[in-house]
């Protein structure tokens, strides 16, 4: 059975409380979730910036990793799995105050591997900031 | 003119103080730096973990991004640039207490693009945790 | 000025005649082209197979490379450029006789870099075989 | 039991004879092979070129795919497997007559996944043309 928006909110709340690296995901708004997809948005703030004052590439890749993981889990029939490969192309800078939409989709989930794609866009103008592909191992190790 | 270990320590200190995303790089030890290469080490701690209690993939990719950037800057003749593509393969889990070596190398730096590779290894057994490739644009935008 | 389907057909015809590696692109049907996008289809045949008798991963990556290049050139305002990074996730096997659609899109083309995505799908069932991201340098070297 | 140079020569000979896509691997010289590694060399010729007259990116990725597969098989204890992810960074052009060394290594091979890296260098000057990472699924599907 698939799971929706409250399920993803609970996952994010739970992981943020753990004092691990996912603490960087606080202040996110879950826009939609279900059927292998998940869309969240956030406003670029000081804690997301690199030394040049723009959205940090490491934070962008962390979002590709985490929000695609949320998307996968909404299917309800798969383990969260572990990352195998992650690739991101960085297309445009984002600045403090920009509202960014992170749109993650499950392209395919088989018995052992899941393939996910993520697009980050600016909410106002719709321009693509980054695109990522994330492969997870979801079988038994 | 190339730059060495004190140069990278100063970069990391400066960026961590900025309250941006690079704050996650605190508690790092710079082992060596110079001629386009940079090696740092850290001990996996609570703040680096995912919900499963192992080294977070988003943190791993952040290290691939940042430490390769430090490696590039030791050349002394290039701008820090902006990320174009970043790819990471995740090979093995790391656990709290593991000492991890992050070994970044400049493979090629031309007039407009730089190509960097990064390997994360466990210090005790030498096993590879992750390998990454990072492409930066270093020309004038 | 953008260019369309006849433009791409001419590009493919010209490059196939050159006796280079693009000879492997013969027997392709250009379905649509224009505005940075290009869609072609072909039937999996003996010359596209690996030793296991399925669509060869090297051929899949060649398609990601070439058809995204065609997509980029339909914009009419950019040089063909050179490849910087190429990433492919392989999701499903394709077999002799399968009709495969290769769907390439320009996500962003700036002054120096272009970012392209490509999806390979089976025409009959619509399932995704592979997804790729291709970054090209289109400025002056 | 590991396998060596004659084993890889036999693999290449066998696959080239099959009339599939691997025909493009003819005229290769196997320099060394064993223990998860494989090194081959070839001279850039007309059949390897793109429309611009340099080594074709699609051929480069095909080499990353195939020669890393040969490297993996020299271990003797693993199935050839299927590709999951492949990433290549293109660093420098190669021209007709250049002798290119393709150097593939197994970084890690577990029960279900193998991680391989490949470097293409010019034999005379040693400069890196391209670097790739290849992830294969080697468990039971």
Coordinates of C-alpha atoms in Angstrom, one line a residue:
Chain A
X1 CA 0.0 0.0 0.0
X2 CA 1.3 3.4 -1.0
X3 CA 1.9 6.1 1.6
X4 CA 1.4 9.9 1.4
X5 CA 2.3 13.3 2.7
X6 CA 1.9 12.6 6.4
X7 CA 4.1 9.5 6.1
X8 CA 6.9 11.6 4.6
X9 CA 6.5 14.4 7.2
X10 CA 6.8 11.8 9.9
X11 CA 10.0 10.3 8.3
X12 CA 11.6 13.8 8.1
X13 CA 10.6 14.7 11.6
X14 CA 12.0 11.5 13.0
X15 CA 15.3 11.7 11.2
X16 CA 15.8 15.3 12.0
X17 CA 15.4 14.6 15.7
X18 CA 18.2 12.0 15.6
X19 CA 21.0 14.6 15.7
X20 CA 22.6 13.1 12.6
X21 CA 23.4 14.7 9.3
X22 CA 19.7 14.9 8.4
X23 CA 19.4 17.9 10.8
X24 CA 20.1 20.0 7.7
X25 CA 16.7 19.1 6.4
X26 CA 14.8 21.1 9.0
X27 CA 12.5 23.9 7.8
X28 CA 11.2 21.9 4.8
X29 CA 7.7 21.9 3.6
X30 CA 6.4 18.6 2.1
X31 CA 4.2 19.7 -0.9
X32 CA 3.1 16.2 -2.1
X33 CA 4.0 12.6 -1.7
X34 CA 2.8 9.2 -2.9
X35 CA 3.2 6.5 -5.5
X36 CA 7.0 6.7 -5.5
X37 CA 7.1 10.5 -5.8
X38 CA 7.8 13.3 -3.4
X39 CA 7.9 17.0 -3.7
X40 CA 9.2 19.4 -1.0
X41 CA 10.1 23.0 -0.9
X42 CA 12.4 25.2 1.2
X43 CA 13.7 28.8 1.2
X44 CA 17.5 29.1 0.7
X45 CA 19.0 30.4 4.0
X46 CA 22.4 31.0 5.5
X47 CA 22.8 27.4 6.7
X48 CA 22.5 26.2 3.1
X49 CA 25.3 28.4 1.6
X50 CA 28.8 27.8 0.4
X51 CA 31.7 30.2 0.9
X52 CA 30.6 32.1 -2.2
X53 CA 27.1 32.8 -0.7
X54 CA 25.1 30.6 -3.0
X55 CA 23.4 27.2 -2.5
X56 CA 26.0 24.7 -1.5
X57 CA 26.6 21.8 -3.9
X58 CA 27.0 19.4 -1.0
X59 CA 23.6 20.4 0.3
X60 CA 22.1 20.0 -3.2
X61 CA 23.5 16.5 -3.4
X62 CA 22.2 15.7 0.1
X63 CA 18.7 16.7 -1.1
X64 CA 19.0 14.5 -4.1
X65 CA 20.0 11.7 -1.8
X66 CA 17.3 12.2 0.9
X67 CA 14.2 13.4 -1.0
X68 CA 14.6 10.6 -3.5
X69 CA 14.8 8.2 -0.5
X70 CA 11.5 9.7 0.7
X71 CA 10.0 9.2 -2.7
X72 CA 11.0 5.6 -2.8
X73 CA 9.5 4.9 0.7
X74 CA 6.1 6.2 -0.3
X75 CA 5.7 3.1 -2.3
X76 CA 5.2 1.3 1.0
X77 CA 6.5 -2.0 -0.4
X78 CA 10.3 -1.4 -0.3
X79 CA 13.0 -1.1 2.3
X80 CA 14.8 2.3 2.4
X81 CA 17.9 0.6 1.0
X82 CA 21.4 2.0 0.7
X83 CA 22.9 4.3 -1.9
X84 CA 24.9 2.7 -4.8
X85 CA 25.5 5.6 -7.2
X86 CA 24.5 9.3 -7.1
X87 CA 25.1 11.8 -9.9
X88 CA 24.2 15.5 -10.0
X89 CA 24.6 18.1 -12.7
X90 CA 24.7 21.7 -11.3
X91 CA 23.0 24.1 -13.8
X92 CA 22.4 27.4 -12.1
X93 CA 23.1 29.2 -8.8
X94 CA 20.4 29.8 -6.2
X95 CA 20.6 32.6 -3.7
X96 CA 19.4 33.4 -0.2
X97 CA 15.6 33.9 -0.3
X98 CA 15.0 31.8 -3.4
X99 CA 12.2 29.2 -2.8
X100 CA 13.4 25.9 -4.2
X101 CA 11.2 23.0 -5.2
X102 CA 12.8 19.5 -4.9
X103 CA 10.9 17.1 -7.1
X104 CA 11.8 13.4 -6.7
X105 CA 10.5 10.5 -8.7
X106 CA 10.9 6.7 -8.7
X107 CA 11.7 5.7 -12.3
X108 CA 12.0 2.0 -11.6
X109 CA 12.1 -0.2 -8.5
X110 CA 12.8 -3.8 -9.0
X111 CA 13.5 -6.5 -6.5
X112 CA 17.0 -5.4 -5.7
X113 CA 17.6 -2.0 -7.3
X114 CA 15.7 1.3 -7.4
X115 CA 16.3 4.2 -9.8
X116 CA 15.3 7.7 -8.8
X117 CA 15.6 11.1 -10.4
X118 CA 15.4 14.5 -8.7
X119 CA 15.1 18.0 -10.1
X120 CA 15.6 21.2 -8.2
X121 CA 13.8 24.2 -9.6
X122 CA 13.3 27.8 -8.5
X123 CA 9.6 28.2 -7.6
X124 CA 9.1 31.6 -9.0
X125 CA 10.7 31.3 -12.5
X126 CA 10.7 27.5 -12.9
X127 CA 14.3 27.4 -14.0
X128 CA 16.2 24.2 -13.2
X129 CA 19.0 24.5 -10.6
X130 CA 20.2 20.9 -10.6
X131 CA 19.3 17.4 -11.8
X132 CA 20.3 14.2 -10.1
X133 CA 20.1 10.5 -10.5
X134 CA 20.2 8.2 -7.5
X135 CA 20.5 4.4 -7.6
X136 CA 19.7 2.5 -4.4
X137 CA 20.1 -1.2 -3.4
X138 CA 16.9 -2.4 -1.9
X139 CA 17.5 -6.1 -1.8
X140 CA 18.9 -8.1 1.1
X141 CA 22.6 -7.5 1.6
Chain B
X1 CA 52.7 29.1 -7.0
X2 CA 51.4 26.0 -5.2
X3 CA 50.0 26.2 -1.7
X4 CA 50.2 23.7 1.2
X5 CA 48.7 22.5 4.4
X6 CA 48.4 25.8 6.2
X7 CA 46.6 27.2 3.2
X8 CA 44.0 24.5 3.3
X9 CA 43.6 24.8 7.1
X10 CA 42.9 28.5 6.6
X11 CA 40.3 27.8 3.9
X12 CA 38.5 25.3 6.1
X13 CA 38.7 27.6 9.2
X14 CA 37.3 30.5 7.2
X15 CA 34.5 28.6 5.6
X16 CA 33.4 26.9 8.8
X17 CA 33.1 30.3 10.6
X18 CA 30.7 31.6 7.9
X19 CA 27.7 29.7 9.4
X20 CA 27.0 28.2 6.0
X21 CA 26.7 24.5 5.1
X22 CA 30.5 24.0 5.5
X23 CA 30.0 24.0 9.2
X24 CA 29.7 20.2 8.8
X25 CA 33.4 20.2 8.0
X26 CA 34.5 21.0 11.6
X27 CA 36.7 18.5 13.4
X28 CA 38.7 17.7 10.4
X29 CA 42.5 17.1 10.4
X30 CA 44.4 18.2 7.2
X31 CA 47.0 15.4 6.7
X32 CA 48.7 16.8 3.5
X33 CA 48.0 19.4 0.8
X34 CA 49.8 20.7 -2.2
X35 CA 50.3 20.4 -6.0
X36 CA 46.6 19.9 -6.6
X37 CA 46.1 17.2 -4.0
X38 CA 44.6 17.3 -0.5
X39 CA 44.2 14.6 2.1
X40 CA 42.2 15.0 5.3
X41 CA 40.9 12.7 8.0
X42 CA 38.0 12.7 10.5
X43 CA 36.4 10.3 12.9
X44 CA 32.8 9.4 12.1
X45 CA 30.5 10.9 14.8
X46 CA 26.8 11.3 15.5
X47 CA 26.5 14.4 13.3
X48 CA 27.7 12.5 10.2
X49 CA 25.1 9.7 10.4
X50 CA 22.0 8.8 8.5
X51 CA 18.8 7.4 10.1
X52 CA 20.4 3.9 9.9
X53 CA 23.4 4.9 12.0
X54 CA 26.0 4.8 9.3
X55 CA 27.9 7.5 7.5
X56 CA 25.4 9.6 5.6
X57 CA 25.6 9.6 1.8
X58 CA 24.9 13.3 1.7
X59 CA 27.8 13.9 3.9
X60 CA 30.0 11.7 1.8
X61 CA 29.1 13.7 -1.3
X62 CA 29.7 16.9 0.5
X63 CA 33.2 15.7 1.3
X64 CA 33.8 14.8 -2.4
X65 CA 32.7 18.3 -3.3
X66 CA 34.6 20.2 -0.7
X67 CA 37.9 18.4 -0.3
X68 CA 38.4 18.2 -4.0
X69 CA 37.8 22.0 -4.1
X70 CA 40.6 22.3 -1.5
X71 CA 42.8 20.1 -3.6
X72 CA 42.2 22.3 -6.6
X73 CA 43.0 25.5 -4.8
X74 CA 46.4 24.3 -3.6
X75 CA 47.5 24.8 -7.2
X76 CA 47.5 28.5 -6.5
X77 CA 46.8 29.4 -10.1
X78 CA 43.1 28.7 -10.4
X79 CA 39.8 30.2 -9.1
X80 CA 37.8 27.9 -6.8
X81 CA 35.2 27.7 -9.6
X82 CA 31.7 26.2 -9.5
X83 CA 30.6 22.6 -9.6
X84 CA 29.4 21.2 -12.9
X85 CA 29.0 17.5 -12.3
X86 CA 29.6 15.3 -9.3
X87 CA 29.3 11.5 -9.2
X88 CA 29.8 9.2 -6.3
X89 CA 29.8 5.4 -6.0
X90 CA 29.1 4.2 -2.5
X91 CA 30.9 0.9 -1.7
X92 CA 30.9 0.2 1.9
X93 CA 29.3 1.5 5.1
X94 CA 31.3 3.4 7.8
X95 CA 30.3 3.4 11.4
X96 CA 30.7 5.8 14.4
X97 CA 34.4 5.7 15.6
X98 CA 35.8 4.8 12.2
X99 CA 38.6 7.1 11.1
X100 CA 38.1 8.0 7.5
X101 CA 40.7 9.4 5.1
X102 CA 39.5 11.6 2.3
X103 CA 42.0 11.7 -0.5
X104 CA 41.4 14.2 -3.3
X105 CA 43.5 14.7 -6.4
X106 CA 43.4 17.0 -9.4
X107 CA 43.5 14.8 -12.5
X108 CA 43.4 17.7 -15.0
X109 CA 42.9 21.5 -14.8
X110 CA 42.7 23.3 -18.1
X111 CA 41.7 26.9 -18.8
X112 CA 38.0 26.4 -18.1
X113 CA 37.4 23.0 -16.6
X114 CA 39.0 21.1 -13.7
X115 CA 38.6 17.3 -13.2
X116 CA 39.1 15.9 -9.7
X117 CA 38.8 12.5 -8.1
X118 CA 38.2 11.6 -4.4
X119 CA 38.5 8.4 -2.6
X120 CA 37.3 7.8 1.0
X121 CA 39.0 4.9 2.8
X122 CA 38.9 3.5 6.3
X123 CA 42.3 4.4 7.9
X124 CA 42.7 1.1 9.8
X125 CA 42.0 -1.5 7.1
X126 CA 42.4 0.6 4.0
X127 CA 39.1 -0.5 2.5
X128 CA 37.4 2.0 0.1
X129 CA 34.1 3.4 1.3
X130 CA 33.3 5.6 -1.7
X131 CA 34.8 7.0 -4.8
X132 CA 33.8 10.2 -6.5
X133 CA 34.5 12.3 -9.6
X134 CA 34.0 16.1 -9.5
X135 CA 34.1 18.4 -12.5
X136 CA 34.4 22.2 -11.9
X137 CA 34.1 25.2 -14.1
X138 CA 37.0 27.4 -13.4
X139 CA 36.9 29.9 -16.3
X140 CA 35.0 33.1 -16.4
X141 CA 31.2 32.8 -16.4
Chain C
X1 CA 16.6 30.1 -35.3
X2 CA 15.7 26.6 -34.3
X3 CA 16.0 23.6 -36.6
X4 CA 13.8 20.6 -37.1
X5 CA 13.5 17.0 -38.2
X6 CA 15.2 17.4 -41.7
X7 CA 18.1 19.1 -40.0
X8 CA 18.7 16.1 -37.7
X9 CA 18.2 13.6 -40.5
X10 CA 20.9 15.5 -42.5
X11 CA 23.3 15.5 -39.4
X12 CA 22.9 11.7 -38.9
X13 CA 23.2 11.0 -42.7
X14 CA 26.4 13.1 -42.9
X15 CA 28.1 11.6 -39.8
X16 CA 27.2 8.0 -40.7
X17 CA 28.8 8.5 -44.1
X18 CA 32.1 9.5 -42.5
X19 CA 33.2 5.9 -41.7
X20 CA 33.7 6.9 -38.0
X21 CA 32.1 5.5 -34.9
X22 CA 28.7 7.0 -35.7
X23 CA 28.2 4.3 -38.3
X24 CA 26.5 2.4 -35.5
X25 CA 23.6 4.9 -35.8
X26 CA 22.4 3.7 -39.1
X27 CA 18.8 2.4 -39.4
X28 CA 17.5 5.1 -37.1
X29 CA 14.2 6.8 -37.6
X30 CA 14.0 10.5 -36.5
X31 CA 10.5 10.9 -34.9
X32 CA 10.6 14.5 -34.0
X33 CA 13.2 17.3 -33.5
X34 CA 13.2 21.0 -32.6
X35 CA 13.6 23.5 -29.8
X36 CA 16.4 21.6 -28.1
X37 CA 14.7 18.3 -28.2
X38 CA 15.1 15.2 -30.4
X39 CA 13.3 11.9 -30.5
X40 CA 14.5 8.9 -32.5
X41 CA 13.6 5.2 -32.6
X42 CA 15.2 2.0 -33.7
X43 CA 14.7 -1.7 -33.6
X44 CA 17.2 -3.7 -31.5
X45 CA 19.2 -5.8 -33.9
X46 CA 22.2 -8.1 -33.8
X47 CA 24.8 -5.3 -34.2
X48 CA 23.5 -3.6 -31.0
X49 CA 23.9 -6.6 -28.7
X50 CA 26.4 -7.6 -26.0
X51 CA 27.7 -11.1 -25.5
X52 CA 24.7 -11.9 -23.4
X53 CA 22.3 -11.2 -26.3
X54 CA 20.8 -8.0 -25.0
X55 CA 21.2 -4.3 -25.9
X56 CA 24.8 -3.4 -25.3
X57 CA 25.5 -0.8 -22.5
X58 CA 28.2 0.8 -24.7
X59 CA 25.6 1.3 -27.4
X60 CA 23.2 2.7 -24.9
X61 CA 25.7 5.3 -23.7
X62 CA 26.6 6.1 -27.4
X63 CA 23.0 6.9 -28.0
X64 CA 22.9 9.1 -24.8
X65 CA 25.9 10.9 -26.2
X66 CA 24.8 11.3 -29.8
X67 CA 21.0 11.9 -29.7
X68 CA 21.5 14.5 -27.0
X69 CA 24.0 16.2 -29.3
X70 CA 21.4 16.2 -32.0
X71 CA 18.8 17.7 -29.6
X72 CA 21.2 20.5 -28.6
X73 CA 22.0 21.4 -32.3
X74 CA 18.3 21.8 -33.1
X75 CA 18.5 25.1 -31.1
X76 CA 20.4 26.5 -34.0
X77 CA 22.3 29.0 -31.9
X78 CA 25.0 26.7 -30.4
X79 CA 28.1 24.9 -31.4
X80 CA 28.0 21.1 -31.2
X81 CA 30.5 21.3 -28.4
X82 CA 32.5 18.6 -26.7
X83 CA 31.4 16.2 -23.9
X84 CA 32.4 16.9 -20.4
X85 CA 30.5 14.4 -18.3
X86 CA 28.1 11.6 -19.2
X87 CA 26.2 9.4 -16.7
X88 CA 23.8 6.6 -17.5
X89 CA 21.7 4.4 -15.2
X90 CA 20.8 1.1 -16.8
X91 CA 17.3 -0.1 -15.6
X92 CA 16.1 -2.9 -17.8
X93 CA 17.3 -5.2 -20.5
X94 CA 16.1 -4.8 -24.1
X95 CA 16.1 -7.7 -26.6
X96 CA 16.3 -8.2 -30.4
X97 CA 13.1 -7.0 -32.0
X98 CA 12.3 -4.4 -29.3
X99 CA 11.5 -1.0 -30.7
X100 CA 13.3 1.6 -28.6
X101 CA 12.5 5.3 -28.3
X102 CA 15.4 7.6 -27.5
X103 CA 14.1 10.9 -26.1
X104 CA 16.6 13.7 -25.6
X105 CA 16.0 17.1 -24.1
X106 CA 18.0 20.2 -23.5
X107 CA 17.5 21.1 -19.9
X108 CA 19.7 24.2 -19.9
X109 CA 22.1 25.7 -22.4
X110 CA 24.1 28.7 -21.2
X111 CA 27.1 30.5 -22.8
X112 CA 29.6 27.8 -22.0
X113 CA 27.8 24.7 -20.8
X114 CA 24.8 22.7 -22.0
X115 CA 22.9 20.1 -19.9
X116 CA 21.0 17.4 -21.6
X117 CA 18.9 14.4 -20.5
X118 CA 18.0 11.3 -22.4
X119 CA 15.6 8.5 -21.7
X120 CA 15.4 5.2 -23.5
X121 CA 12.0 3.5 -23.4
X122 CA 10.5 0.5 -25.0
X123 CA 7.9 1.7 -27.5
X124 CA 5.3 -1.0 -26.8
X125 CA 5.1 -1.0 -23.0
X126 CA 6.6 2.4 -22.3
X127 CA 9.0 1.0 -19.7
X128 CA 12.3 2.9 -19.1
X129 CA 15.4 1.0 -20.2
X130 CA 18.0 3.7 -19.3
X131 CA 18.3 7.3 -18.3
X132 CA 21.3 9.5 -18.9
X133 CA 22.6 12.9 -18.2
X134 CA 25.1 14.6 -20.6
X135 CA 27.0 17.8 -20.0
X136 CA 28.7 19.5 -23.0
X137 CA 31.1 22.4 -23.2
X138 CA 29.8 24.7 -25.9
X139 CA 32.0 27.8 -25.3
X140 CA 35.3 28.5 -27.0
X141 CA 38.1 26.3 -25.8
Chain D
X1 CA 41.0 -18.8 -9.0
X2 CA 42.2 -15.6 -10.8
X3 CA 42.6 -15.6 -14.6
X4 CA 45.1 -13.8 -16.7
X5 CA 46.0 -12.3 -20.1
X6 CA 45.1 -15.4 -22.2
X7 CA 41.7 -15.5 -20.5
X8 CA 40.9 -11.9 -21.5
X9 CA 42.2 -12.4 -25.1
X10 CA 39.8 -15.3 -25.4
X11 CA 36.9 -13.2 -24.0
X12 CA 37.6 -10.4 -26.5
X13 CA 38.1 -12.8 -29.4
X14 CA 34.8 -14.6 -28.6
X15 CA 32.7 -11.5 -28.2
X16 CA 34.1 -9.8 -31.4
X17 CA 33.2 -12.9 -33.4
X18 CA 29.5 -12.7 -32.3
X19 CA 28.7 -9.8 -34.8
X20 CA 27.3 -7.7 -31.9
X21 CA 28.4 -4.2 -30.7
X22 CA 31.7 -5.6 -29.4
X23 CA 33.0 -5.8 -32.9
X24 CA 34.2 -2.3 -32.3
X25 CA 36.8 -3.8 -29.9
X26 CA 38.8 -5.4 -32.7
X27 CA 42.5 -4.5 -33.1
X28 CA 43.1 -4.3 -29.3
X29 CA 46.2 -5.4 -27.6
X30 CA 45.9 -6.9 -24.1
X31 CA 48.8 -5.6 -22.1
X32 CA 48.1 -7.2 -18.8
X33 CA 45.3 -8.9 -16.9
X34 CA 44.7 -10.5 -13.5
X35 CA 43.5 -10.1 -10.0
X36 CA 40.6 -7.9 -11.0
X37 CA 42.6 -5.6 -13.3
X38 CA 43.0 -5.3 -17.0
X39 CA 45.1 -3.1 -19.2
X40 CA 44.7 -2.9 -23.0
X41 CA 46.0 -0.5 -25.7
X42 CA 44.9 0.5 -29.2
X43 CA 45.7 3.0 -31.8
X44 CA 43.0 5.6 -32.6
X45 CA 41.8 4.9 -36.1
X46 CA 39.1 6.2 -38.4
X47 CA 36.4 3.8 -37.0
X48 CA 36.8 5.3 -33.5
X49 CA 36.2 9.0 -34.5
X50 CA 33.4 11.4 -34.1
X51 CA 32.3 13.9 -36.8
X52 CA 34.9 16.3 -35.5
X53 CA 37.7 13.8 -36.2
X54 CA 38.6 13.0 -32.6
X55 CA 38.1 9.9 -30.4
X56 CA 34.3 9.5 -30.1
X57 CA 32.8 9.8 -26.6
X58 CA 30.5 6.9 -27.3
X59 CA 33.5 4.7 -28.0
X60 CA 35.2 6.0 -24.9
X61 CA 32.3 5.0 -22.8
X62 CA 32.1 1.6 -24.5
X63 CA 35.7 1.0 -23.5
X64 CA 34.9 2.0 -19.9
X65 CA 32.0 -0.5 -20.0
X66 CA 33.8 -3.4 -21.7
X67 CA 37.4 -3.3 -20.3
X68 CA 36.2 -2.9 -16.8
X69 CA 34.0 -6.0 -17.4
X70 CA 37.1 -7.9 -18.5
X71 CA 38.9 -6.7 -15.4
X72 CA 36.1 -8.0 -13.2
X73 CA 36.1 -11.4 -14.9
X74 CA 39.8 -12.0 -14.3
X75 CA 38.9 -12.5 -10.6
X76 CA 37.5 -15.9 -11.7
X77 CA 34.9 -15.9 -8.9
X78 CA 32.2 -13.6 -10.2
X79 CA 29.6 -13.6 -13.0
X80 CA 30.1 -10.9 -15.7
X81 CA 26.9 -9.2 -14.3
X82 CA 25.0 -6.4 -15.8
X83 CA 25.7 -2.6 -15.8
X84 CA 23.9 -0.5 -13.2
X85 CA 25.6 2.9 -13.5
X86 CA 28.3 4.3 -15.7
X87 CA 29.9 7.7 -15.4
X88 CA 32.6 9.2 -17.6
X89 CA 34.5 12.5 -17.4
X90 CA 36.1 13.5 -20.7
X91 CA 39.2 15.5 -20.1
X92 CA 41.2 15.7 -23.4
X93 CA 40.8 14.9 -27.1
X94 CA 42.7 12.1 -28.7
X95 CA 43.5 12.0 -32.4
X96 CA 44.1 9.4 -35.2
X97 CA 47.4 7.7 -34.5
X98 CA 47.5 8.3 -30.8
X99 CA 48.1 5.1 -28.9
X100 CA 45.7 4.9 -25.9
X101 CA 46.1 2.8 -22.8
X102 CA 42.8 1.7 -21.1
X103 CA 43.5 0.8 -17.5
X104 CA 40.7 -0.9 -15.6
X105 CA 40.6 -1.8 -11.9
X106 CA 38.2 -3.6 -9.6
X107 CA 37.9 -1.3 -6.6
X108 CA 35.4 -3.5 -4.7
X109 CA 33.5 -6.6 -5.6
X110 CA 31.0 -7.8 -3.0
X111 CA 28.3 -10.5 -3.2
X112 CA 25.9 -8.4 -5.3
X113 CA 27.7 -5.3 -6.6
X114 CA 31.1 -4.6 -8.2
X115 CA 32.7 -1.2 -8.5
X116 CA 35.2 -0.6 -11.2
X117 CA 37.3 2.4 -12.3
X118 CA 38.8 3.0 -15.7
X119 CA 41.4 5.5 -16.9
X120 CA 42.3 6.2 -20.5
X121 CA 45.7 7.7 -21.1
X122 CA 47.9 8.6 -24.1
X123 CA 50.8 6.2 -24.1
X124 CA 53.4 8.7 -25.2
X125 CA 52.8 11.6 -22.9
X126 CA 50.8 9.9 -20.1
X127 CA 48.1 12.5 -20.1
X128 CA 44.6 11.4 -19.0
X129 CA 42.0 11.4 -21.8
X130 CA 39.0 10.2 -19.7
X131 CA 38.1 8.6 -16.4
X132 CA 35.2 6.4 -15.7
X133 CA 33.4 4.7 -12.9
X134 CA 31.3 1.6 -13.6
X135 CA 29.0 -0.2 -11.2
X136 CA 27.8 -3.7 -12.0
X137 CA 25.2 -6.0 -10.5
X138 CA 26.8 -9.4 -10.1
X139 CA 24.2 -11.2 -7.8
X140 CA 21.3 -13.2 -9.0
X141 CA 18.6 -11.2 -10.5

